[in-house]
Short mmCIF file of N, CA and C in Angstrom, two decimals:
data_model
loop_
_atom_site.label_atom_id
_atom_site.label_comp_id
_atom_site.label_asym_id
_atom_site.label_seq_id
_atom_site.Cartn_x
_atom_site.Cartn_y
_atom_site.Cartn_z
N UNK Q 205 94.12 148.08 62.00
CA UNK Q 205 93.16 146.99 61.95
C UNK Q 205 93.80 145.72 61.41
N UNK Q 206 94.71 145.89 60.45
CA UNK Q 206 95.39 144.73 59.87
C UNK Q 206 96.25 144.02 60.93
N UNK Q 207 96.89 144.80 61.82
CA UNK Q 207 97.71 144.22 62.88
C UNK Q 207 96.86 143.43 63.87
N UNK Q 208 95.67 143.92 64.17
CA UNK Q 208 94.77 143.23 65.09
C UNK Q 208 94.34 141.90 64.48
N UNK Q 209 93.99 141.89 63.21
CA UNK Q 209 93.58 140.66 62.54
C UNK Q 209 94.73 139.66 62.49
N UNK Q 210 95.94 140.13 62.24
CA UNK Q 210 97.11 139.26 62.22
C UNK Q 210 97.35 138.66 63.60
N UNK Q 211 97.23 139.47 64.63
CA UNK Q 211 97.42 138.99 65.99
C UNK Q 211 96.40 137.91 66.34
N UNK Q 212 95.14 138.15 66.00
CA UNK Q 212 94.09 137.17 66.29
C UNK Q 212 94.36 135.87 65.54
N UNK Q 213 94.79 135.95 64.29
CA UNK Q 213 95.09 134.75 63.51
C UNK Q 213 96.23 133.96 64.15
N UNK Q 214 97.26 134.65 64.60
CA UNK Q 214 98.40 133.98 65.24
C UNK Q 214 97.95 133.29 66.53
N UNK Q 215 97.15 133.96 67.33
CA UNK Q 215 96.66 133.37 68.57
C UNK Q 215 95.82 132.14 68.29
N UNK Q 216 94.93 132.20 67.32
CA UNK Q 216 94.09 131.05 66.99
C UNK Q 216 94.91 129.87 66.51
N UNK Q 217 95.87 130.09 65.61
CA UNK Q 217 96.69 128.99 65.12
C UNK Q 217 97.56 128.41 66.23
N UNK Q 218 98.03 129.25 67.13
CA UNK Q 218 98.83 128.76 68.26
C UNK Q 218 97.97 127.89 69.18
N UNK Q 219 96.75 128.33 69.44
CA UNK Q 219 95.86 127.56 70.32
C UNK Q 219 95.51 126.22 69.69
N UNK Q 220 95.29 126.20 68.38
CA UNK Q 220 94.97 124.95 67.70
C UNK Q 220 96.16 124.00 67.77
N UNK Q 221 97.36 124.52 67.57
CA UNK Q 221 98.55 123.68 67.65
C UNK Q 221 98.81 123.17 69.05
N UNK Q 222 98.45 123.96 70.05
CA UNK Q 222 98.68 123.58 71.44
C UNK Q 222 97.71 122.49 71.89
N UNK Q 223 96.48 122.53 71.40
CA UNK Q 223 95.48 121.52 71.76
C UNK Q 223 95.83 120.23 71.04
N UNK Q 224 96.36 119.28 71.79
CA UNK Q 224 96.81 118.03 71.20
C UNK Q 224 95.68 117.02 71.12
N UNK Q 225 95.58 116.37 69.99
CA UNK Q 225 94.62 115.29 69.84
C UNK Q 225 95.37 113.98 70.04
N UNK Q 226 94.68 113.00 70.59
CA UNK Q 226 95.29 111.69 70.80
C UNK Q 226 95.06 111.22 72.21
N UNK Q 227 95.71 110.12 72.54
CA UNK Q 227 95.60 109.55 73.88
C UNK Q 227 96.35 110.43 74.88
N UNK Q 228 95.79 110.58 76.06
CA UNK Q 228 96.44 111.32 77.15
C UNK Q 228 96.30 110.49 78.41
N UNK Q 229 97.36 110.46 79.20
CA UNK Q 229 97.34 109.66 80.43
C UNK Q 229 97.51 110.58 81.63
N UNK Q 230 96.64 110.39 82.61
CA UNK Q 230 96.69 111.16 83.85
C UNK Q 230 96.70 110.16 85.01
N UNK Q 231 97.76 110.22 85.83
CA UNK Q 231 97.89 109.31 86.96
C UNK Q 231 97.24 109.89 88.20
N UNK Q 232 96.66 109.02 89.03
CA UNK Q 232 96.01 109.44 90.27
C UNK Q 232 97.04 109.78 91.35
N UNK Q 233 98.20 109.13 91.34
CA UNK Q 233 99.23 109.35 92.36
C UNK Q 233 99.86 110.73 92.17
N UNK Q 234 99.93 111.52 93.23
CA UNK Q 234 100.57 112.83 93.14
C UNK Q 234 102.02 112.69 92.67
N UNK Q 235 102.41 113.51 91.71
CA UNK Q 235 103.77 113.50 91.16
C UNK Q 235 104.17 112.13 90.60
N UNK Q 236 103.17 111.33 90.23
CA UNK Q 236 103.43 109.98 89.69
C UNK Q 236 104.28 109.15 90.63
N UNK Q 237 104.06 109.32 91.94
CA UNK Q 237 104.86 108.64 92.96
C UNK Q 237 103.96 107.90 93.95
N UNK Q 238 104.33 106.67 94.25
CA UNK Q 238 103.66 105.92 95.31
C UNK Q 238 104.62 105.81 96.48
N UNK Q 239 104.14 106.22 97.65
CA UNK Q 239 104.93 106.17 98.87
C UNK Q 239 104.49 104.95 99.68
N UNK Q 240 105.37 103.96 99.77
CA UNK Q 240 105.08 102.77 100.56
C UNK Q 240 105.06 103.11 102.05
N UNK Q 241 105.75 104.18 102.43
CA UNK Q 241 105.88 104.50 103.84
C UNK Q 241 106.85 103.53 104.49
N UNK Q 242 106.74 103.37 105.80
CA UNK Q 242 107.58 102.39 106.53
C UNK Q 242 106.77 101.10 106.62
N UNK Q 243 107.30 100.06 106.01
CA UNK Q 243 106.58 98.79 105.95
C UNK Q 243 107.48 97.64 106.38
N UNK Q 244 106.85 96.53 106.75
CA UNK Q 244 107.63 95.37 107.16
C UNK Q 244 107.89 94.46 105.97
N UNK Q 245 108.84 93.56 106.14
CA UNK Q 245 109.19 92.60 105.08
C UNK Q 245 108.03 91.66 104.75
N UNK Q 246 107.05 91.55 105.66
CA UNK Q 246 105.93 90.65 105.43
C UNK Q 246 104.88 91.24 104.46
N UNK Q 247 104.99 92.53 104.18
CA UNK Q 247 104.09 93.17 103.20
C UNK Q 247 104.31 92.50 101.84
N UNK Q 248 103.27 92.35 101.03
CA UNK Q 248 103.44 91.68 99.74
C UNK Q 248 104.15 92.55 98.70
N UNK Q 249 104.31 93.84 98.96
CA UNK Q 249 105.08 94.72 98.08
C UNK Q 249 104.37 95.16 96.83
N UNK Q 250 103.09 94.83 96.68
CA UNK Q 250 102.35 95.18 95.46
C UNK Q 250 101.61 96.50 95.65
N UNK Q 251 101.78 97.40 94.72
CA UNK Q 251 101.06 98.68 94.67
C UNK Q 251 100.63 98.90 93.23
N UNK Q 252 99.64 99.77 93.03
CA UNK Q 252 99.13 100.03 91.69
C UNK Q 252 99.14 101.51 91.37
N UNK Q 253 99.64 101.84 90.21
CA UNK Q 253 99.54 103.19 89.67
C UNK Q 253 98.26 103.22 88.84
N UNK Q 254 97.25 103.91 89.33
CA UNK Q 254 95.99 104.01 88.62
C UNK Q 254 96.03 105.24 87.71
N UNK Q 255 95.43 105.11 86.52
CA UNK Q 255 95.44 106.21 85.57
C UNK Q 255 94.14 106.23 84.78
N UNK Q 256 93.92 107.36 84.09
CA UNK Q 256 92.76 107.53 83.23
C UNK Q 256 93.24 108.03 81.88
N UNK Q 257 92.64 107.53 80.82
CA UNK Q 257 92.89 108.05 79.48
C UNK Q 257 91.98 109.26 79.30
N UNK Q 258 92.54 110.46 79.41
CA UNK Q 258 91.76 111.69 79.28
C UNK Q 258 91.78 112.23 77.86
N UNK Q 259 92.34 111.48 76.95
CA UNK Q 259 92.41 111.92 75.56
C UNK Q 259 91.21 111.46 74.75
N UNK Q 260 91.37 111.58 73.42
CA UNK Q 260 90.28 111.22 72.52
C UNK Q 260 90.63 110.06 71.59
N UNK Q 261 91.65 109.28 71.98
CA UNK Q 261 92.07 108.12 71.20
C UNK Q 261 92.47 107.01 72.19
N UNK Q 262 92.46 105.75 71.74
CA UNK Q 262 92.88 104.65 72.63
C UNK Q 262 94.32 104.84 73.11
N UNK Q 263 94.54 104.55 74.39
CA UNK Q 263 95.86 104.66 75.01
C UNK Q 263 96.53 103.30 75.00
N UNK Q 264 97.73 103.24 74.48
CA UNK Q 264 98.51 102.00 74.44
C UNK Q 264 99.69 102.12 75.40
N UNK Q 265 99.84 101.15 76.28
CA UNK Q 265 101.01 101.06 77.14
C UNK Q 265 101.91 100.04 76.45
N UNK Q 266 102.95 100.51 75.77
CA UNK Q 266 103.80 99.62 74.98
C UNK Q 266 104.95 99.03 75.77
N UNK Q 267 105.28 99.65 76.89
CA UNK Q 267 106.35 99.13 77.73
C UNK Q 267 106.25 99.69 79.14
N UNK Q 268 106.67 98.89 80.10
CA UNK Q 268 106.70 99.33 81.50
C UNK Q 268 107.73 98.46 82.20
N UNK Q 269 108.85 99.07 82.56
CA UNK Q 269 109.90 98.26 83.19
C UNK Q 269 110.78 99.09 84.09
N UNK Q 270 111.45 98.37 84.96
CA UNK Q 270 112.44 98.95 85.85
C UNK Q 270 113.80 98.40 85.44
N UNK Q 271 114.83 99.13 85.72
CA UNK Q 271 116.17 98.64 85.43
C UNK Q 271 116.62 97.63 86.47
N UNK Q 272 115.84 97.46 87.53
CA UNK Q 272 116.20 96.54 88.61
C UNK Q 272 115.35 95.28 88.57
N UNK Q 273 115.97 94.16 88.82
CA UNK Q 273 115.22 92.91 88.86
C UNK Q 273 114.40 92.78 90.14
N UNK Q 274 114.59 93.70 91.09
CA UNK Q 274 113.86 93.63 92.35
C UNK Q 274 112.43 94.18 92.21
N UNK Q 275 112.08 94.65 91.02
CA UNK Q 275 110.75 95.19 90.79
C UNK Q 275 110.12 94.46 89.61
N UNK Q 276 108.92 93.97 89.81
CA UNK Q 276 108.15 93.33 88.73
C UNK Q 276 107.02 94.28 88.38
N UNK Q 277 106.91 94.61 87.09
CA UNK Q 277 105.90 95.55 86.61
C UNK Q 277 104.92 94.81 85.70
N UNK Q 278 103.63 95.00 85.94
CA UNK Q 278 102.59 94.40 85.10
C UNK Q 278 101.75 95.52 84.51
N UNK Q 279 101.69 95.56 83.17
CA UNK Q 279 100.96 96.62 82.47
C UNK Q 279 99.73 96.03 81.79
N UNK Q 280 98.77 96.88 81.44
CA UNK Q 280 97.60 96.40 80.71
C UNK Q 280 98.01 95.91 79.32
N UNK Q 281 97.43 94.79 78.89
CA UNK Q 281 97.73 94.25 77.56
C UNK Q 281 96.89 94.93 76.48
N UNK Q 282 95.66 95.31 76.83
CA UNK Q 282 94.75 95.90 75.86
C UNK Q 282 94.81 97.42 75.93
N UNK Q 283 94.38 98.06 74.85
CA UNK Q 283 94.31 99.53 74.81
C UNK Q 283 93.26 100.01 75.81
N UNK Q 284 93.51 101.17 76.40
CA UNK Q 284 92.57 101.80 77.32
C UNK Q 284 91.81 102.85 76.51
N UNK Q 285 90.52 102.69 76.42
CA UNK Q 285 89.70 103.59 75.62
C UNK Q 285 89.56 104.96 76.28
N UNK Q 286 89.26 106.01 75.50
CA UNK Q 286 89.08 107.35 76.07
C UNK Q 286 88.06 107.35 77.20
N UNK Q 287 88.41 108.01 78.30
CA UNK Q 287 87.54 108.11 79.46
C UNK Q 287 87.61 106.92 80.40
N UNK Q 288 88.30 105.86 80.02
CA UNK Q 288 88.38 104.66 80.85
C UNK Q 288 89.63 104.70 81.74
N UNK Q 289 89.59 103.88 82.79
CA UNK Q 289 90.69 103.79 83.75
C UNK Q 289 91.48 102.51 83.53
N UNK Q 290 92.72 102.52 84.00
CA UNK Q 290 93.57 101.35 83.96
C UNK Q 290 94.55 101.42 85.11
N UNK Q 291 95.42 100.41 85.20
CA UNK Q 291 96.42 100.43 86.27
C UNK Q 291 97.67 99.69 85.83
N UNK Q 292 98.76 100.10 86.43
CA UNK Q 292 100.05 99.44 86.26
C UNK Q 292 100.45 98.95 87.64
N UNK Q 293 100.60 97.63 87.78
CA UNK Q 293 100.96 97.05 89.07
C UNK Q 293 102.48 96.97 89.20
N UNK Q 294 102.95 97.27 90.40
CA UNK Q 294 104.38 97.22 90.71
C UNK Q 294 104.55 96.34 91.94
N UNK Q 295 105.47 95.38 91.86
CA UNK Q 295 105.77 94.51 93.02
C UNK Q 295 107.24 94.66 93.37
N UNK Q 296 107.49 95.19 94.56
CA UNK Q 296 108.85 95.36 95.06
C UNK Q 296 109.20 94.12 95.88
N UNK Q 297 110.47 93.67 95.81
CA UNK Q 297 110.85 92.40 96.47
C UNK Q 297 111.03 92.50 97.98
N UNK Q 298 110.84 93.65 98.57
CA UNK Q 298 110.85 93.85 100.02
C UNK Q 298 112.20 93.59 100.68
N UNK Q 299 113.28 93.96 100.02
CA UNK Q 299 114.61 93.91 100.64
C UNK Q 299 114.68 95.04 101.68
N UNK Q 300 115.30 94.76 102.82
CA UNK Q 300 115.40 95.76 103.88
C UNK Q 300 116.15 96.99 103.40
N UNK Q 301 115.67 98.15 103.86
CA UNK Q 301 116.33 99.41 103.53
C UNK Q 301 115.41 100.36 102.80
N UNK Q 302 115.97 101.49 102.38
CA UNK Q 302 115.15 102.49 101.70
C UNK Q 302 114.72 102.03 100.30
N UNK Q 303 113.56 102.50 99.89
CA UNK Q 303 113.05 102.26 98.54
C UNK Q 303 113.08 103.59 97.80
N UNK Q 304 113.83 103.67 96.74
CA UNK Q 304 113.88 104.84 95.87
C UNK Q 304 114.09 104.31 94.46
N UNK Q 305 113.01 103.98 93.77
CA UNK Q 305 113.12 103.34 92.46
C UNK Q 305 112.26 104.05 91.44
N UNK Q 306 112.63 103.92 90.16
CA UNK Q 306 111.89 104.51 89.06
C UNK Q 306 111.51 103.44 88.05
N UNK Q 307 110.29 103.54 87.56
CA UNK Q 307 109.78 102.65 86.52
C UNK Q 307 109.53 103.51 85.29
N UNK Q 308 110.01 103.10 84.15
CA UNK Q 308 109.79 103.84 82.91
C UNK Q 308 108.65 103.21 82.15
N UNK Q 309 107.67 104.03 81.80
CA UNK Q 309 106.51 103.57 81.05
C UNK Q 309 106.53 104.22 79.68
N UNK Q 310 106.35 103.41 78.65
CA UNK Q 310 106.30 103.91 77.28
C UNK Q 310 104.87 103.78 76.76
N UNK Q 311 104.35 104.89 76.22
CA UNK Q 311 102.96 104.95 75.77
C UNK Q 311 102.86 105.72 74.46
N UNK Q 312 101.64 105.81 73.97
CA UNK Q 312 101.37 106.69 72.83
C UNK Q 312 100.72 108.00 73.30
N UNK Q 313 100.82 108.31 74.58
CA UNK Q 313 100.22 109.52 75.15
C UNK Q 313 100.91 110.77 74.59
N UNK Q 314 100.11 111.73 74.17
CA UNK Q 314 100.65 112.96 73.59
C UNK Q 314 100.97 114.02 74.64
N UNK Q 315 100.57 113.80 75.90
CA UNK Q 315 100.82 114.81 76.92
C UNK Q 315 102.12 114.58 77.69
N UNK Q 316 102.95 113.64 77.24
CA UNK Q 316 104.29 113.45 77.79
C UNK Q 316 105.27 113.39 76.62
N UNK Q 317 106.46 113.98 76.77
CA UNK Q 317 107.44 113.94 75.68
C UNK Q 317 107.74 112.50 75.25
N UNK Q 318 107.59 112.23 73.99
CA UNK Q 318 107.83 110.91 73.41
C UNK Q 318 106.99 109.82 74.07
N UNK Q 319 105.96 110.18 74.83
CA UNK Q 319 105.10 109.20 75.48
C UNK Q 319 105.75 108.46 76.63
N UNK Q 320 106.93 108.93 77.08
CA UNK Q 320 107.67 108.26 78.18
C UNK Q 320 107.35 108.94 79.50
N UNK Q 321 107.01 108.09 80.48
CA UNK Q 321 106.63 108.59 81.79
C UNK Q 321 107.47 107.90 82.86
N UNK Q 322 107.98 108.67 83.79
CA UNK Q 322 108.72 108.12 84.92
C UNK Q 322 107.77 107.99 86.11
N UNK Q 323 107.59 106.77 86.58
CA UNK Q 323 106.82 106.52 87.80
C UNK Q 323 107.82 106.19 88.90
N UNK Q 324 107.53 106.66 90.12
CA UNK Q 324 108.48 106.46 91.20
C UNK Q 324 107.81 105.77 92.38
N UNK Q 325 108.59 104.95 93.05
CA UNK Q 325 108.16 104.38 94.33
C UNK Q 325 109.20 104.76 95.37
N UNK Q 326 108.70 104.98 96.58
CA UNK Q 326 109.61 105.32 97.66
C UNK Q 326 109.07 104.75 98.95
N UNK Q 327 109.90 104.69 99.95
CA UNK Q 327 109.51 104.18 101.25
C UNK Q 327 110.69 103.54 101.94
N UNK Q 328 110.37 102.73 102.93
CA UNK Q 328 111.44 102.03 103.66
C UNK Q 328 110.91 100.70 104.18
N UNK Q 329 111.69 99.65 103.90
CA UNK Q 329 111.35 98.31 104.39
C UNK Q 329 112.13 98.11 105.70
N UNK Q 330 111.40 97.83 106.79
CA UNK Q 330 112.03 97.65 108.10
C UNK Q 330 112.45 96.22 108.33
#
């Protein structure tokens, strides 16, 4: 009986530790990727990563950038409250050729390691 009680206590403490409190971010795009598809140079190149704060604390987007100057990233300035939606806009400069780029987003979200999220864009500019 003592072993059963110990096992139950371990399971309960593990479950409590696993349930994270804080801001959580969930993106609408599958695999956090936006596929531009095959597009022409006349396209404006703007797409949005839509997300929801599924946590129980305000979500802060502290940084959102690409290592390339060919991508302009616009993030929300204000905190996103629990249950509310937001978006991160990405503008690609529409240079001809394949699009395979990553945007790094820094947040206070507890459901990603260190709150860092990799967003990807892909496609081809004709």
